[in-house]
Amino acid sequence: PLNLTCVGECQNTGIIGGNIISHCQSRENDSISAGSSWYTQEALRVQWKQLNCMTDCRYYCMMRREEERRLGGLSPVQYHGKWPFKRVSVFQEPLSAALSALNLLMHFTGWLSFFLLVKYRLPLRPQTKKTYYEYTGLWHIYAILSMNAWIWSSVFHTRDIDLTEKLDYSSAVAVLGYSLILTLLRIFNVKEGATRVMFAAPILAFVTTHILYLNFYELDYGWNMKVCVAMGVVQIVAWAIWAGVTHHPSRLKLWVVVFGGALAMLLEVFDFPPYKGYADAHSLWHASTVPLTYLWWSFIKDDAQFRTSTLTLVKKAR
């Protein structure tokens, strides 16, 4: 826990050790820091470029406290539920922020490659000009939700406030819930609209309720972790079994993603303090998802080609 005396003195004087906190020496910023929602009172440009007085003081008091613990031979502890990270410029968790941005790029390039494949390289249905692949639209939605999640992950690891934290957690739950629906629709080969709604409705209801619970009742980290792990495990097991049973031509890629994802999930469950103040288990999880995302979109493209070739061959046989 932080020394509240240290934080209070820092806010009053704007000085802690050899660091001068300019925000705390301004009466205007002092009044904003004491307000209930500082991010609704400052201009967006100013609040994003500058760390406010409270955040700066907590950071420097935390780092001073951690240095005292290190000299005393003690291990790092969490403050306000977070490990003590060394920040770089405005980036509070620089490694996780950079890797989140890299994951965003991987999803964008993967989706763009998929879009070009189904739109311009694979044959279209002559009557409707739509793709033969029955899950094209669903993968487009998945791409949008995934990119949205990584955007807010980048923002959250750059600037950890209540608003960005809730947006990050909500976006992650949304993409996990949707990918669970998409997993079930694909492995059971569900094509009819009404049947898809029957599969999706209960999961959508649960995910929506869970997001509302996190945002408006309690941001319960433990419960959220259990929900996310449960949805992840169901998808991993379902894809692994399906790949083996169906003998999908790209099952090896899928198995690498599945087992790689299972190993990566352990990093989220078994947390550890940041090495040298930068690399913790969560940041390593972000690193592991970069190559897995590339392979995942490669499998999706292969699946589109496989289904299209199967359906066109059936049509020619008729």
PDB file of C-alpha atoms in Angstrom:
ATOM      1  CA  PRO A   1       0.000   0.000   0.000  1.00  0.00           C
ATOM      2  CA  LEU A   2       1.069   3.543  -0.715  1.00  0.00           C
ATOM      3  CA  ASN A   3       2.125   5.962   2.008  1.00  0.00           C
ATOM      4  CA  LEU A   4      -0.806   8.390   2.074  1.00  0.00           C
ATOM      5  CA  THR A   5       1.363  11.002   3.795  1.00  0.00           C
ATOM      6  CA  CYS A   6       3.763  10.876   0.839  1.00  0.00           C
ATOM      7  CA  VAL A   7       0.922  11.366  -1.656  1.00  0.00           C
ATOM      8  CA  GLY A   8      -0.627  14.187   0.388  1.00  0.00           C
ATOM      9  CA  GLU A   9       2.649  16.087   0.740  1.00  0.00           C
ATOM     10  CA  CYS A  10       3.385  15.647  -2.954  1.00  0.00           C
ATOM     11  CA  GLN A  11      -0.012  17.062  -3.917  1.00  0.00           C
ATOM     12  CA  ASN A  12       0.401  20.029  -1.586  1.00  0.00           C
ATOM     13  CA  THR A  13       3.992  20.926  -2.514  1.00  0.00           C
ATOM     14  CA  GLY A  14       4.405  19.508  -5.992  1.00  0.00           C
ATOM     15  CA  ILE A  15       7.796  18.130  -4.951  1.00  0.00           C
ATOM     16  CA  ILE A  16       8.842  14.568  -4.130  1.00  0.00           C
ATOM     17  CA  GLY A  17      12.517  13.769  -3.805  1.00  0.00           C
ATOM     18  CA  GLY A  18      14.234  15.355  -6.771  1.00  0.00           C
ATOM     19  CA  ASN A  19      11.078  15.441  -8.895  1.00  0.00           C
ATOM     20  CA  ILE A  20       8.986  18.563  -9.387  1.00  0.00           C
ATOM     21  CA  ILE A  21       5.345  17.853 -10.280  1.00  0.00           C
ATOM     22  CA  SER A  22       4.293  20.905 -12.268  1.00  0.00           C
ATOM     23  CA  HIS A  23       0.628  19.886 -12.352  1.00  0.00           C
ATOM     24  CA  CYS A  24       0.437  19.989  -8.561  1.00  0.00           C
ATOM     25  CA  GLN A  25       1.796  23.539  -8.410  1.00  0.00           C
ATOM     26  CA  SER A  26      -1.167  24.854 -10.366  1.00  0.00           C
ATOM     27  CA  ARG A  27      -4.292  25.782  -8.419  1.00  0.00           C
ATOM     28  CA  GLU A  28      -6.425  24.866 -11.403  1.00  0.00           C
ATOM     29  CA  ASN A  29      -5.047  21.336 -11.545  1.00  0.00           C
ATOM     30  CA  ASP A  30      -5.377  20.993  -7.778  1.00  0.00           C
ATOM     31  CA  SER A  31      -9.080  21.739  -7.998  1.00  0.00           C
ATOM     32  CA  ILE A  32      -9.522  19.323 -10.866  1.00  0.00           C
ATOM     33  CA  SER A  33      -7.688  16.555  -9.009  1.00  0.00           C
ATOM     34  CA  ALA A  34     -10.010  17.002  -6.072  1.00  0.00           C
ATOM     35  CA  GLY A  35     -13.067  16.733  -8.312  1.00  0.00           C
ATOM     36  CA  SER A  36     -15.093  13.594  -8.745  1.00  0.00           C
ATOM     37  CA  SER A  37     -14.355  13.006 -12.421  1.00  0.00           C
ATOM     38  CA  TRP A  38     -11.304  14.901 -13.619  1.00  0.00           C
ATOM     39  CA  TYR A  39     -11.460  13.366 -17.084  1.00  0.00           C
ATOM     40  CA  THR A  40     -14.845  15.017 -17.711  1.00  0.00           C
ATOM     41  CA  GLN A  41     -13.573  18.471 -16.715  1.00  0.00           C
ATOM     42  CA  GLU A  42     -10.291  18.816 -18.609  1.00  0.00           C
ATOM     43  CA  ALA A  43      -9.958  19.174 -22.340  1.00  0.00           C
ATOM     44  CA  LEU A  44      -9.317  15.794 -23.949  1.00  0.00           C
ATOM     45  CA  ARG A  45      -6.058  16.951 -25.536  1.00  0.00           C
ATOM     46  CA  VAL A  46      -4.675  18.263 -22.252  1.00  0.00           C
ATOM     47  CA  GLN A  47      -5.731  15.313 -20.088  1.00  0.00           C
ATOM     48  CA  TRP A  48      -4.196  12.791 -22.504  1.00  0.00           C
ATOM     49  CA  LYS A  49      -0.836  14.542 -22.911  1.00  0.00           C
ATOM     50  CA  GLN A  50      -0.349  15.264 -19.234  1.00  0.00           C
ATOM     51  CA  LEU A  51      -0.549  13.046 -16.220  1.00  0.00           C
ATOM     52  CA  ASN A  52      -2.516  14.820 -13.528  1.00  0.00           C
ATOM     53  CA  CYS A  53      -1.293  15.636 -10.062  1.00  0.00           C
ATOM     54  CA  MET A  54      -2.795  12.600  -8.318  1.00  0.00           C
ATOM     55  CA  THR A  55      -1.392  10.135 -10.845  1.00  0.00           C
ATOM     56  CA  ASP A  56       2.087  11.665 -10.777  1.00  0.00           C
ATOM     57  CA  CYS A  57       2.227  11.681  -6.999  1.00  0.00           C
ATOM     58  CA  ARG A  58       1.011   8.090  -6.722  1.00  0.00           C
ATOM     59  CA  TYR A  59       3.596   7.022  -9.285  1.00  0.00           C
ATOM     60  CA  TYR A  60       6.602   8.683  -7.632  1.00  0.00           C
ATOM     61  CA  CYS A  61       5.513   7.628  -4.139  1.00  0.00           C
ATOM     62  CA  MET A  62       5.056   4.074  -5.415  1.00  0.00           C
ATOM     63  CA  MET A  63       8.514   4.017  -7.010  1.00  0.00           C
ATOM     64  CA  ARG A  64      10.096   5.431  -3.839  1.00  0.00           C
ATOM     65  CA  ARG A  65       8.293   2.835  -1.752  1.00  0.00           C
ATOM     66  CA  GLU A  66       9.416   0.038  -4.112  1.00  0.00           C
ATOM     67  CA  GLU A  67      13.031   1.233  -3.918  1.00  0.00           C
ATOM     68  CA  GLU A  68      12.824   1.063  -0.121  1.00  0.00           C
ATOM     69  CA  ARG A  69      11.432  -2.483  -0.355  1.00  0.00           C
ATOM     70  CA  ARG A  70      14.143  -3.499  -2.825  1.00  0.00           C
ATOM     71  CA  LEU A  71      16.895  -2.210  -0.533  1.00  0.00           C
ATOM     72  CA  GLY A  72      15.246  -4.145   2.294  1.00  0.00           C
ATOM     73  CA  GLY A  73      15.345  -7.352   0.246  1.00  0.00           C
ATOM     74  CA  LEU A  74      11.562  -7.504  -0.205  1.00  0.00           C
ATOM     75  CA  SER A  75       9.628  -8.522  -3.324  1.00  0.00           C
ATOM     76  CA  PRO A  76       7.424  -6.083  -5.304  1.00  0.00           C
ATOM     77  CA  VAL A  77       3.784  -5.725  -4.255  1.00  0.00           C
ATOM     78  CA  GLN A  78       0.706  -4.546  -6.114  1.00  0.00           C
ATOM     79  CA  TYR A  79      -0.689  -1.012  -5.683  1.00  0.00           C
ATOM     80  CA  HIS A  80      -4.379  -0.445  -6.391  1.00  0.00           C
ATOM     81  CA  GLY A  81      -4.423  -3.936  -7.938  1.00  0.00           C
ATOM     82  CA  LYS A  82      -1.546  -3.187 -10.339  1.00  0.00           C
ATOM     83  CA  TRP A  83       2.150  -4.094 -10.370  1.00  0.00           C
ATOM     84  CA  PRO A  84       4.648  -1.220 -10.118  1.00  0.00           C
ATOM     85  CA  PHE A  85       5.701  -0.509 -13.710  1.00  0.00           C
ATOM     86  CA  LYS A  86       8.370   1.923 -14.822  1.00  0.00           C
ATOM     87  CA  ARG A  87       6.689   4.284 -17.219  1.00  0.00           C
ATOM     88  CA  VAL A  88       8.184   5.755 -20.385  1.00  0.00           C
ATOM     89  CA  SER A  89       6.916   9.249 -21.261  1.00  0.00           C
ATOM     90  CA  VAL A  90       3.089   9.013 -21.082  1.00  0.00           C
ATOM     91  CA  PHE A  91       3.097   5.198 -21.353  1.00  0.00           C
ATOM     92  CA  GLN A  92       2.309   3.695 -17.955  1.00  0.00           C
ATOM     93  CA  GLU A  93       2.911   0.132 -19.180  1.00  0.00           C
ATOM     94  CA  PRO A  94       5.063   0.714 -22.284  1.00  0.00           C
ATOM     95  CA  LEU A  95       5.693  -2.916 -23.245  1.00  0.00           C
ATOM     96  CA  SER A  96       2.031  -3.963 -22.997  1.00  0.00           C
ATOM     97  CA  ALA A  97       0.940  -0.807 -24.858  1.00  0.00           C
ATOM     98  CA  ALA A  98       3.397  -1.457 -27.711  1.00  0.00           C
ATOM     99  CA  LEU A  99       2.479  -5.151 -27.984  1.00  0.00           C
ATOM    100  CA  SER A 100      -1.247  -4.300 -27.952  1.00  0.00           C
ATOM    101  CA  ALA A 101      -0.647  -1.951 -30.894  1.00  0.00           C
ATOM    102  CA  LEU A 102       1.265  -4.737 -32.666  1.00  0.00           C
ATOM    103  CA  ASN A 103      -1.650  -7.149 -32.109  1.00  0.00           C
ATOM    104  CA  LEU A 104      -3.977  -4.507 -33.548  1.00  0.00           C
ATOM    105  CA  LEU A 105      -1.771  -4.319 -36.644  1.00  0.00           C
ATOM    106  CA  MET A 106      -1.732  -8.122 -36.985  1.00  0.00           C
ATOM    107  CA  HIS A 107      -5.541  -8.278 -36.856  1.00  0.00           C
ATOM    108  CA  PHE A 108      -5.874  -5.452 -39.384  1.00  0.00           C
ATOM    109  CA  THR A 109      -3.461  -7.016 -41.886  1.00  0.00           C
ATOM    110  CA  GLY A 110      -5.018 -10.453 -41.334  1.00  0.00           C
ATOM    111  CA  TRP A 111      -8.540  -9.143 -41.905  1.00  0.00           C
ATOM    112  CA  LEU A 112      -7.460  -7.092 -44.962  1.00  0.00           C
ATOM    113  CA  SER A 113      -5.859 -10.171 -46.495  1.00  0.00           C
ATOM    114  CA  PHE A 114      -9.038 -12.174 -45.792  1.00  0.00           C
ATOM    115  CA  PHE A 115     -11.227  -9.430 -47.287  1.00  0.00           C
ATOM    116  CA  LEU A 116      -9.178  -9.279 -50.494  1.00  0.00           C
ATOM    117  CA  LEU A 117      -9.259 -13.072 -50.749  1.00  0.00           C
ATOM    118  CA  VAL A 118     -13.023 -13.544 -50.468  1.00  0.00           C
ATOM    119  CA  LYS A 119     -13.914 -10.412 -52.419  1.00  0.00           C
ATOM    120  CA  TYR A 120     -11.557 -10.537 -55.387  1.00  0.00           C
ATOM    121  CA  ARG A 121      -9.739 -13.884 -55.580  1.00  0.00           C
ATOM    122  CA  LEU A 122     -12.375 -16.493 -54.798  1.00  0.00           C
ATOM    123  CA  PRO A 123     -15.403 -17.019 -57.074  1.00  0.00           C
ATOM    124  CA  LEU A 124     -18.700 -15.383 -56.109  1.00  0.00           C
ATOM    125  CA  ARG A 125     -22.202 -16.789 -56.398  1.00  0.00           C
ATOM    126  CA  PRO A 126     -23.389 -15.771 -59.900  1.00  0.00           C
ATOM    127  CA  GLN A 127     -26.939 -14.843 -58.845  1.00  0.00           C
ATOM    128  CA  THR A 128     -26.227 -12.790 -55.724  1.00  0.00           C
ATOM    129  CA  LYS A 129     -22.528 -11.879 -56.169  1.00  0.00           C
ATOM    130  CA  LYS A 130     -22.020 -12.971 -52.576  1.00  0.00           C
ATOM    131  CA  THR A 131     -19.238 -15.250 -51.389  1.00  0.00           C
ATOM    132  CA  TYR A 132     -19.677 -18.998 -51.345  1.00  0.00           C
ATOM    133  CA  TYR A 133     -18.082 -19.024 -47.881  1.00  0.00           C
ATOM    134  CA  GLU A 134     -21.011 -18.909 -45.460  1.00  0.00           C
ATOM    135  CA  TYR A 135     -19.105 -17.220 -42.600  1.00  0.00           C
ATOM    136  CA  THR A 136     -17.626 -14.200 -44.397  1.00  0.00           C
ATOM    137  CA  GLY A 137     -19.848 -11.627 -42.693  1.00  0.00           C
ATOM    138  CA  LEU A 138     -19.313 -13.207 -39.286  1.00  0.00           C
ATOM    139  CA  TRP A 139     -15.521 -12.994 -39.651  1.00  0.00           C
ATOM    140  CA  HIS A 140     -15.784  -9.342 -40.669  1.00  0.00           C
ATOM    141  CA  ILE A 141     -17.653  -8.614 -37.432  1.00  0.00           C
ATOM    142  CA  TYR A 142     -15.052 -10.625 -35.523  1.00  0.00           C
ATOM    143  CA  ALA A 143     -12.285  -8.493 -37.066  1.00  0.00           C
ATOM    144  CA  ILE A 144     -14.019  -5.252 -36.042  1.00  0.00           C
ATOM    145  CA  LEU A 145     -14.529  -6.445 -32.460  1.00  0.00           C
ATOM    146  CA  SER A 146     -10.939  -7.715 -32.234  1.00  0.00           C
ATOM    147  CA  MET A 147      -9.426  -4.472 -33.520  1.00  0.00           C
ATOM    148  CA  ASN A 148     -11.652  -2.497 -31.160  1.00  0.00           C
ATOM    149  CA  ALA A 149     -10.434  -4.620 -28.224  1.00  0.00           C
ATOM    150  CA  TRP A 150      -6.768  -4.079 -29.083  1.00  0.00           C
ATOM    151  CA  ILE A 151      -7.295  -0.347 -29.557  1.00  0.00           C
ATOM    152  CA  TRP A 152      -8.662  -0.047 -26.031  1.00  0.00           C
ATOM    153  CA  SER A 153      -5.970  -2.366 -24.696  1.00  0.00           C
ATOM    154  CA  SER A 154      -3.349   0.017 -26.133  1.00  0.00           C
ATOM    155  CA  VAL A 155      -5.129   3.023 -24.646  1.00  0.00           C
ATOM    156  CA  PHE A 156      -5.583   1.381 -21.241  1.00  0.00           C
ATOM    157  CA  HIS A 157      -1.924   0.348 -20.940  1.00  0.00           C
ATOM    158  CA  THR A 158      -0.945   3.866 -21.975  1.00  0.00           C
ATOM    159  CA  ARG A 159      -3.286   5.662 -19.580  1.00  0.00           C
ATOM    160  CA  ASP A 160      -4.881   3.665 -16.785  1.00  0.00           C
ATOM    161  CA  ILE A 161      -7.994   5.465 -15.567  1.00  0.00           C
ATOM    162  CA  ASP A 162     -11.430   4.155 -14.626  1.00  0.00           C
ATOM    163  CA  LEU A 163     -12.893   4.882 -18.065  1.00  0.00           C
ATOM    164  CA  THR A 164     -10.122   3.227 -20.117  1.00  0.00           C
ATOM    165  CA  GLU A 165     -10.039   0.230 -17.766  1.00  0.00           C
ATOM    166  CA  LYS A 166     -13.755  -0.455 -18.225  1.00  0.00           C
ATOM    167  CA  LEU A 167     -13.522   0.008 -21.993  1.00  0.00           C
ATOM    168  CA  ASP A 168     -10.590  -2.430 -22.136  1.00  0.00           C
ATOM    169  CA  TYR A 169     -12.292  -5.111 -20.038  1.00  0.00           C
ATOM    170  CA  SER A 170     -15.665  -4.694 -21.788  1.00  0.00           C
ATOM    171  CA  SER A 171     -14.121  -4.897 -25.261  1.00  0.00           C
ATOM    172  CA  ALA A 172     -12.173  -8.037 -24.341  1.00  0.00           C
ATOM    173  CA  VAL A 173     -15.284  -9.756 -22.975  1.00  0.00           C
ATOM    174  CA  ALA A 174     -17.260  -8.749 -26.081  1.00  0.00           C
ATOM    175  CA  VAL A 175     -14.752 -10.270 -28.515  1.00  0.00           C
ATOM    176  CA  LEU A 176     -14.419 -13.433 -26.401  1.00  0.00           C
ATOM    177  CA  GLY A 177     -18.184 -13.882 -26.264  1.00  0.00           C
ATOM    178  CA  TYR A 178     -18.615 -13.256 -29.979  1.00  0.00           C
ATOM    179  CA  SER A 179     -15.757 -15.605 -30.897  1.00  0.00           C
ATOM    180  CA  LEU A 180     -17.439 -18.293 -28.770  1.00  0.00           C
ATOM    181  CA  ILE A 181     -20.621 -17.857 -30.831  1.00  0.00           C
ATOM    182  CA  LEU A 182     -18.627 -17.959 -34.071  1.00  0.00           C
ATOM    183  CA  THR A 183     -16.783 -21.075 -32.900  1.00  0.00           C
ATOM    184  CA  LEU A 184     -20.039 -22.940 -32.268  1.00  0.00           C
ATOM    185  CA  LEU A 185     -21.581 -21.803 -35.555  1.00  0.00           C
ATOM    186  CA  ARG A 186     -18.540 -22.963 -37.538  1.00  0.00           C
ATOM    187  CA  ILE A 187     -17.869 -26.316 -35.871  1.00  0.00           C
ATOM    188  CA  PHE A 188     -21.552 -27.289 -36.058  1.00  0.00           C
ATOM    189  CA  ASN A 189     -21.762 -25.881 -39.600  1.00  0.00           C
ATOM    190  CA  VAL A 190     -24.791 -23.712 -38.779  1.00  0.00           C
ATOM    191  CA  LYS A 191     -25.945 -21.830 -41.883  1.00  0.00           C
ATOM    192  CA  GLU A 192     -29.617 -20.979 -41.353  1.00  0.00           C
ATOM    193  CA  GLY A 193     -30.368 -17.576 -39.835  1.00  0.00           C
ATOM    194  CA  ALA A 194     -32.950 -18.789 -37.333  1.00  0.00           C
ATOM    195  CA  THR A 195     -30.675 -21.570 -36.039  1.00  0.00           C
ATOM    196  CA  ARG A 196     -27.801 -19.100 -35.704  1.00  0.00           C
ATOM    197  CA  VAL A 197     -29.990 -16.860 -33.569  1.00  0.00           C
ATOM    198  CA  MET A 198     -30.833 -19.822 -31.305  1.00  0.00           C
ATOM    199  CA  PHE A 199     -27.106 -20.502 -30.799  1.00  0.00           C
ATOM    200  CA  ALA A 200     -26.199 -16.852 -30.294  1.00  0.00           C
ATOM    201  CA  ALA A 201     -29.063 -15.549 -28.122  1.00  0.00           C
ATOM    202  CA  PRO A 202     -28.161 -17.144 -24.736  1.00  0.00           C
ATOM    203  CA  ILE A 203     -24.449 -16.308 -25.125  1.00  0.00           C
ATOM    204  CA  LEU A 204     -25.232 -12.725 -26.152  1.00  0.00           C
ATOM    205  CA  ALA A 205     -27.547 -12.367 -23.163  1.00  0.00           C
ATOM    206  CA  PHE A 206     -24.896 -13.654 -20.760  1.00  0.00           C
ATOM    207  CA  VAL A 207     -22.079 -11.530 -22.227  1.00  0.00           C
ATOM    208  CA  THR A 208     -24.233  -8.383 -22.226  1.00  0.00           C
ATOM    209  CA  THR A 209     -25.249  -8.978 -18.607  1.00  0.00           C
ATOM    210  CA  HIS A 210     -21.631  -9.571 -17.610  1.00  0.00           C
ATOM    211  CA  ILE A 211     -20.460  -6.339 -19.293  1.00  0.00           C
ATOM    212  CA  LEU A 212     -23.227  -4.359 -17.575  1.00  0.00           C
ATOM    213  CA  TYR A 213     -22.248  -5.968 -14.250  1.00  0.00           C
ATOM    214  CA  LEU A 214     -18.609  -4.916 -14.680  1.00  0.00           C
ATOM    215  CA  ASN A 215     -19.464  -1.357 -15.685  1.00  0.00           C
ATOM    216  CA  PHE A 216     -22.360  -0.463 -13.425  1.00  0.00           C
ATOM    217  CA  TYR A 217     -22.208  -2.781 -10.416  1.00  0.00           C
ATOM    218  CA  GLU A 218     -18.715  -4.013  -9.613  1.00  0.00           C
ATOM    219  CA  LEU A 219     -15.499  -4.433 -11.595  1.00  0.00           C
ATOM    220  CA  ASP A 220     -14.774  -7.820 -10.053  1.00  0.00           C
ATOM    221  CA  TYR A 221     -11.376  -8.869 -11.438  1.00  0.00           C
ATOM    222  CA  GLY A 222     -11.546 -12.425 -10.078  1.00  0.00           C
ATOM    223  CA  TRP A 223     -15.023 -13.147 -11.454  1.00  0.00           C
ATOM    224  CA  ASN A 224     -14.161 -11.578 -14.806  1.00  0.00           C
ATOM    225  CA  MET A 225     -11.040 -13.747 -15.060  1.00  0.00           C
ATOM    226  CA  LYS A 226     -13.116 -16.893 -14.438  1.00  0.00           C
ATOM    227  CA  VAL A 227     -15.664 -15.893 -17.103  1.00  0.00           C
ATOM    228  CA  CYS A 228     -12.989 -15.120 -19.704  1.00  0.00           C
ATOM    229  CA  VAL A 229     -11.001 -18.286 -18.978  1.00  0.00           C
ATOM    230  CA  ALA A 230     -14.181 -20.400 -19.177  1.00  0.00           C
ATOM    231  CA  MET A 231     -15.135 -18.950 -22.577  1.00  0.00           C
ATOM    232  CA  GLY A 232     -11.552 -19.377 -23.783  1.00  0.00           C
ATOM    233  CA  VAL A 233     -11.296 -23.001 -22.642  1.00  0.00           C
ATOM    234  CA  VAL A 234     -14.590 -23.944 -24.341  1.00  0.00           C
ATOM    235  CA  GLN A 235     -13.319 -22.500 -27.632  1.00  0.00           C
ATOM    236  CA  ILE A 236      -9.915 -24.193 -27.364  1.00  0.00           C
ATOM    237  CA  VAL A 237     -11.424 -27.607 -26.653  1.00  0.00           C
ATOM    238  CA  ALA A 238     -14.106 -27.218 -29.343  1.00  0.00           C
ATOM    239  CA  TRP A 239     -11.662 -26.221 -32.098  1.00  0.00           C
ATOM    240  CA  ALA A 240      -9.157 -28.950 -31.127  1.00  0.00           C
ATOM    241  CA  ILE A 241     -11.763 -31.718 -31.271  1.00  0.00           C
ATOM    242  CA  TRP A 242     -13.386 -30.368 -34.447  1.00  0.00           C
ATOM    243  CA  ALA A 243     -10.045 -30.178 -36.295  1.00  0.00           C
ATOM    244  CA  GLY A 244      -9.332 -33.823 -35.475  1.00  0.00           C
ATOM    245  CA  VAL A 245     -12.788 -35.157 -36.242  1.00  0.00           C
ATOM    246  CA  THR A 246     -13.273 -33.333 -39.558  1.00  0.00           C
ATOM    247  CA  HIS A 247      -9.692 -33.795 -40.827  1.00  0.00           C
ATOM    248  CA  HIS A 248      -9.683 -30.158 -41.967  1.00  0.00           C
ATOM    249  CA  PRO A 249      -6.827 -29.581 -44.463  1.00  0.00           C
ATOM    250  CA  SER A 250      -5.430 -26.780 -42.257  1.00  0.00           C
ATOM    251  CA  ARG A 251      -5.862 -28.604 -38.967  1.00  0.00           C
ATOM    252  CA  LEU A 252      -2.142 -28.356 -38.151  1.00  0.00           C
ATOM    253  CA  LYS A 253      -2.325 -24.547 -38.183  1.00  0.00           C
ATOM    254  CA  LEU A 254      -5.426 -24.709 -36.026  1.00  0.00           C
ATOM    255  CA  TRP A 255      -3.806 -27.063 -33.532  1.00  0.00           C
ATOM    256  CA  VAL A 256      -0.792 -24.754 -33.207  1.00  0.00           C
ATOM    257  CA  VAL A 257      -3.136 -21.832 -32.483  1.00  0.00           C
ATOM    258  CA  VAL A 258      -5.207 -23.922 -30.053  1.00  0.00           C
ATOM    259  CA  PHE A 259      -2.327 -25.329 -28.016  1.00  0.00           C
ATOM    260  CA  GLY A 260      -0.365 -22.076 -28.250  1.00  0.00           C
ATOM    261  CA  GLY A 261      -3.429 -20.222 -26.977  1.00  0.00           C
ATOM    262  CA  ALA A 262      -3.799 -22.705 -24.109  1.00  0.00           C
ATOM    263  CA  LEU A 263      -0.183 -22.171 -23.051  1.00  0.00           C
ATOM    264  CA  ALA A 264      -0.546 -18.390 -23.424  1.00  0.00           C
ATOM    265  CA  MET A 265      -3.656 -18.475 -21.214  1.00  0.00           C
ATOM    266  CA  LEU A 266      -1.492 -19.779 -18.364  1.00  0.00           C
ATOM    267  CA  LEU A 267       0.322 -16.431 -18.390  1.00  0.00           C
ATOM    268  CA  GLU A 268      -2.973 -14.716 -17.562  1.00  0.00           C
ATOM    269  CA  VAL A 269      -3.737 -17.164 -14.752  1.00  0.00           C
ATOM    270  CA  PHE A 270      -0.262 -17.352 -13.169  1.00  0.00           C
ATOM    271  CA  ASP A 271       0.787 -13.727 -12.808  1.00  0.00           C
ATOM    272  CA  PHE A 272       4.213 -12.495 -11.681  1.00  0.00           C
ATOM    273  CA  PRO A 273       5.838  -9.079 -10.986  1.00  0.00           C
ATOM    274  CA  PRO A 274       7.326  -7.125 -13.914  1.00  0.00           C
ATOM    275  CA  TYR A 275      10.932  -8.017 -14.727  1.00  0.00           C
ATOM    276  CA  LYS A 276      13.099  -4.863 -14.520  1.00  0.00           C
ATOM    277  CA  GLY A 277       9.851  -2.948 -14.068  1.00  0.00           C
ATOM    278  CA  TYR A 278       8.614  -3.602 -17.640  1.00  0.00           C
ATOM    279  CA  ALA A 279       7.810  -7.237 -18.567  1.00  0.00           C
ATOM    280  CA  ASP A 280       5.140  -9.011 -16.498  1.00  0.00           C
ATOM    281  CA  ALA A 281       3.044 -12.088 -17.322  1.00  0.00           C
ATOM    282  CA  HIS A 282       0.350  -9.996 -19.026  1.00  0.00           C
ATOM    283  CA  SER A 283       2.828  -8.328 -21.398  1.00  0.00           C
ATOM    284  CA  LEU A 284       4.279 -11.742 -22.297  1.00  0.00           C
ATOM    285  CA  TRP A 285       0.728 -12.905 -23.077  1.00  0.00           C
ATOM    286  CA  HIS A 286       0.418  -9.944 -25.455  1.00  0.00           C
ATOM    287  CA  ALA A 287       3.700 -11.002 -27.084  1.00  0.00           C
ATOM    288  CA  SER A 288       2.541 -14.606 -27.520  1.00  0.00           C
ATOM    289  CA  THR A 289      -0.687 -13.590 -29.266  1.00  0.00           C
ATOM    290  CA  VAL A 290       1.166 -11.781 -32.091  1.00  0.00           C
ATOM    291  CA  PRO A 291       2.338 -14.923 -33.994  1.00  0.00           C
ATOM    292  CA  LEU A 292      -0.831 -16.778 -32.989  1.00  0.00           C
ATOM    293  CA  THR A 293      -2.949 -14.021 -34.573  1.00  0.00           C
ATOM    294  CA  TYR A 294      -1.026 -14.357 -37.838  1.00  0.00           C
ATOM    295  CA  LEU A 295      -1.592 -18.130 -37.879  1.00  0.00           C
ATOM    296  CA  TRP A 296      -5.245 -17.704 -36.899  1.00  0.00           C
ATOM    297  CA  TRP A 297      -6.064 -15.440 -39.845  1.00  0.00           C
ATOM    298  CA  SER A 298      -4.077 -17.788 -42.085  1.00  0.00           C
ATOM    299  CA  PHE A 299      -6.371 -20.627 -40.954  1.00  0.00           C
ATOM    300  CA  ILE A 300      -9.477 -18.487 -41.544  1.00  0.00           C
ATOM    301  CA  LYS A 301      -8.329 -17.798 -45.134  1.00  0.00           C
ATOM    302  CA  ASP A 302      -7.617 -21.484 -45.652  1.00  0.00           C
ATOM    303  CA  ASP A 303     -11.065 -22.338 -44.341  1.00  0.00           C
ATOM    304  CA  ALA A 304     -12.658 -19.868 -46.783  1.00  0.00           C
ATOM    305  CA  GLN A 305     -10.770 -21.441 -49.679  1.00  0.00           C
ATOM    306  CA  PHE A 306     -11.624 -24.970 -48.524  1.00  0.00           C
ATOM    307  CA  ARG A 307     -15.355 -24.297 -48.177  1.00  0.00           C
ATOM    308  CA  THR A 308     -15.486 -22.375 -51.468  1.00  0.00           C
ATOM    309  CA  SER A 309     -13.743 -25.148 -53.412  1.00  0.00           C
ATOM    310  CA  THR A 310     -16.019 -27.763 -51.804  1.00  0.00           C
ATOM    311  CA  LEU A 311     -19.195 -25.852 -52.667  1.00  0.00           C
ATOM    312  CA  THR A 312     -18.125 -25.032 -56.241  1.00  0.00           C
ATOM    313  CA  LEU A 313     -17.189 -28.653 -56.877  1.00  0.00           C
ATOM    314  CA  VAL A 314     -20.590 -29.794 -55.596  1.00  0.00           C
ATOM    315  CA  LYS A 315     -22.253 -27.266 -57.897  1.00  0.00           C
ATOM    316  CA  LYS A 316     -20.265 -28.493 -60.929  1.00  0.00           C
ATOM    317  CA  ALA A 317     -21.104 -32.124 -60.086  1.00  0.00           C
ATOM    318  CA  ARG A 318     -24.775 -31.256 -60.327  1.00  0.00           C
TER     319      ARG A 318
END
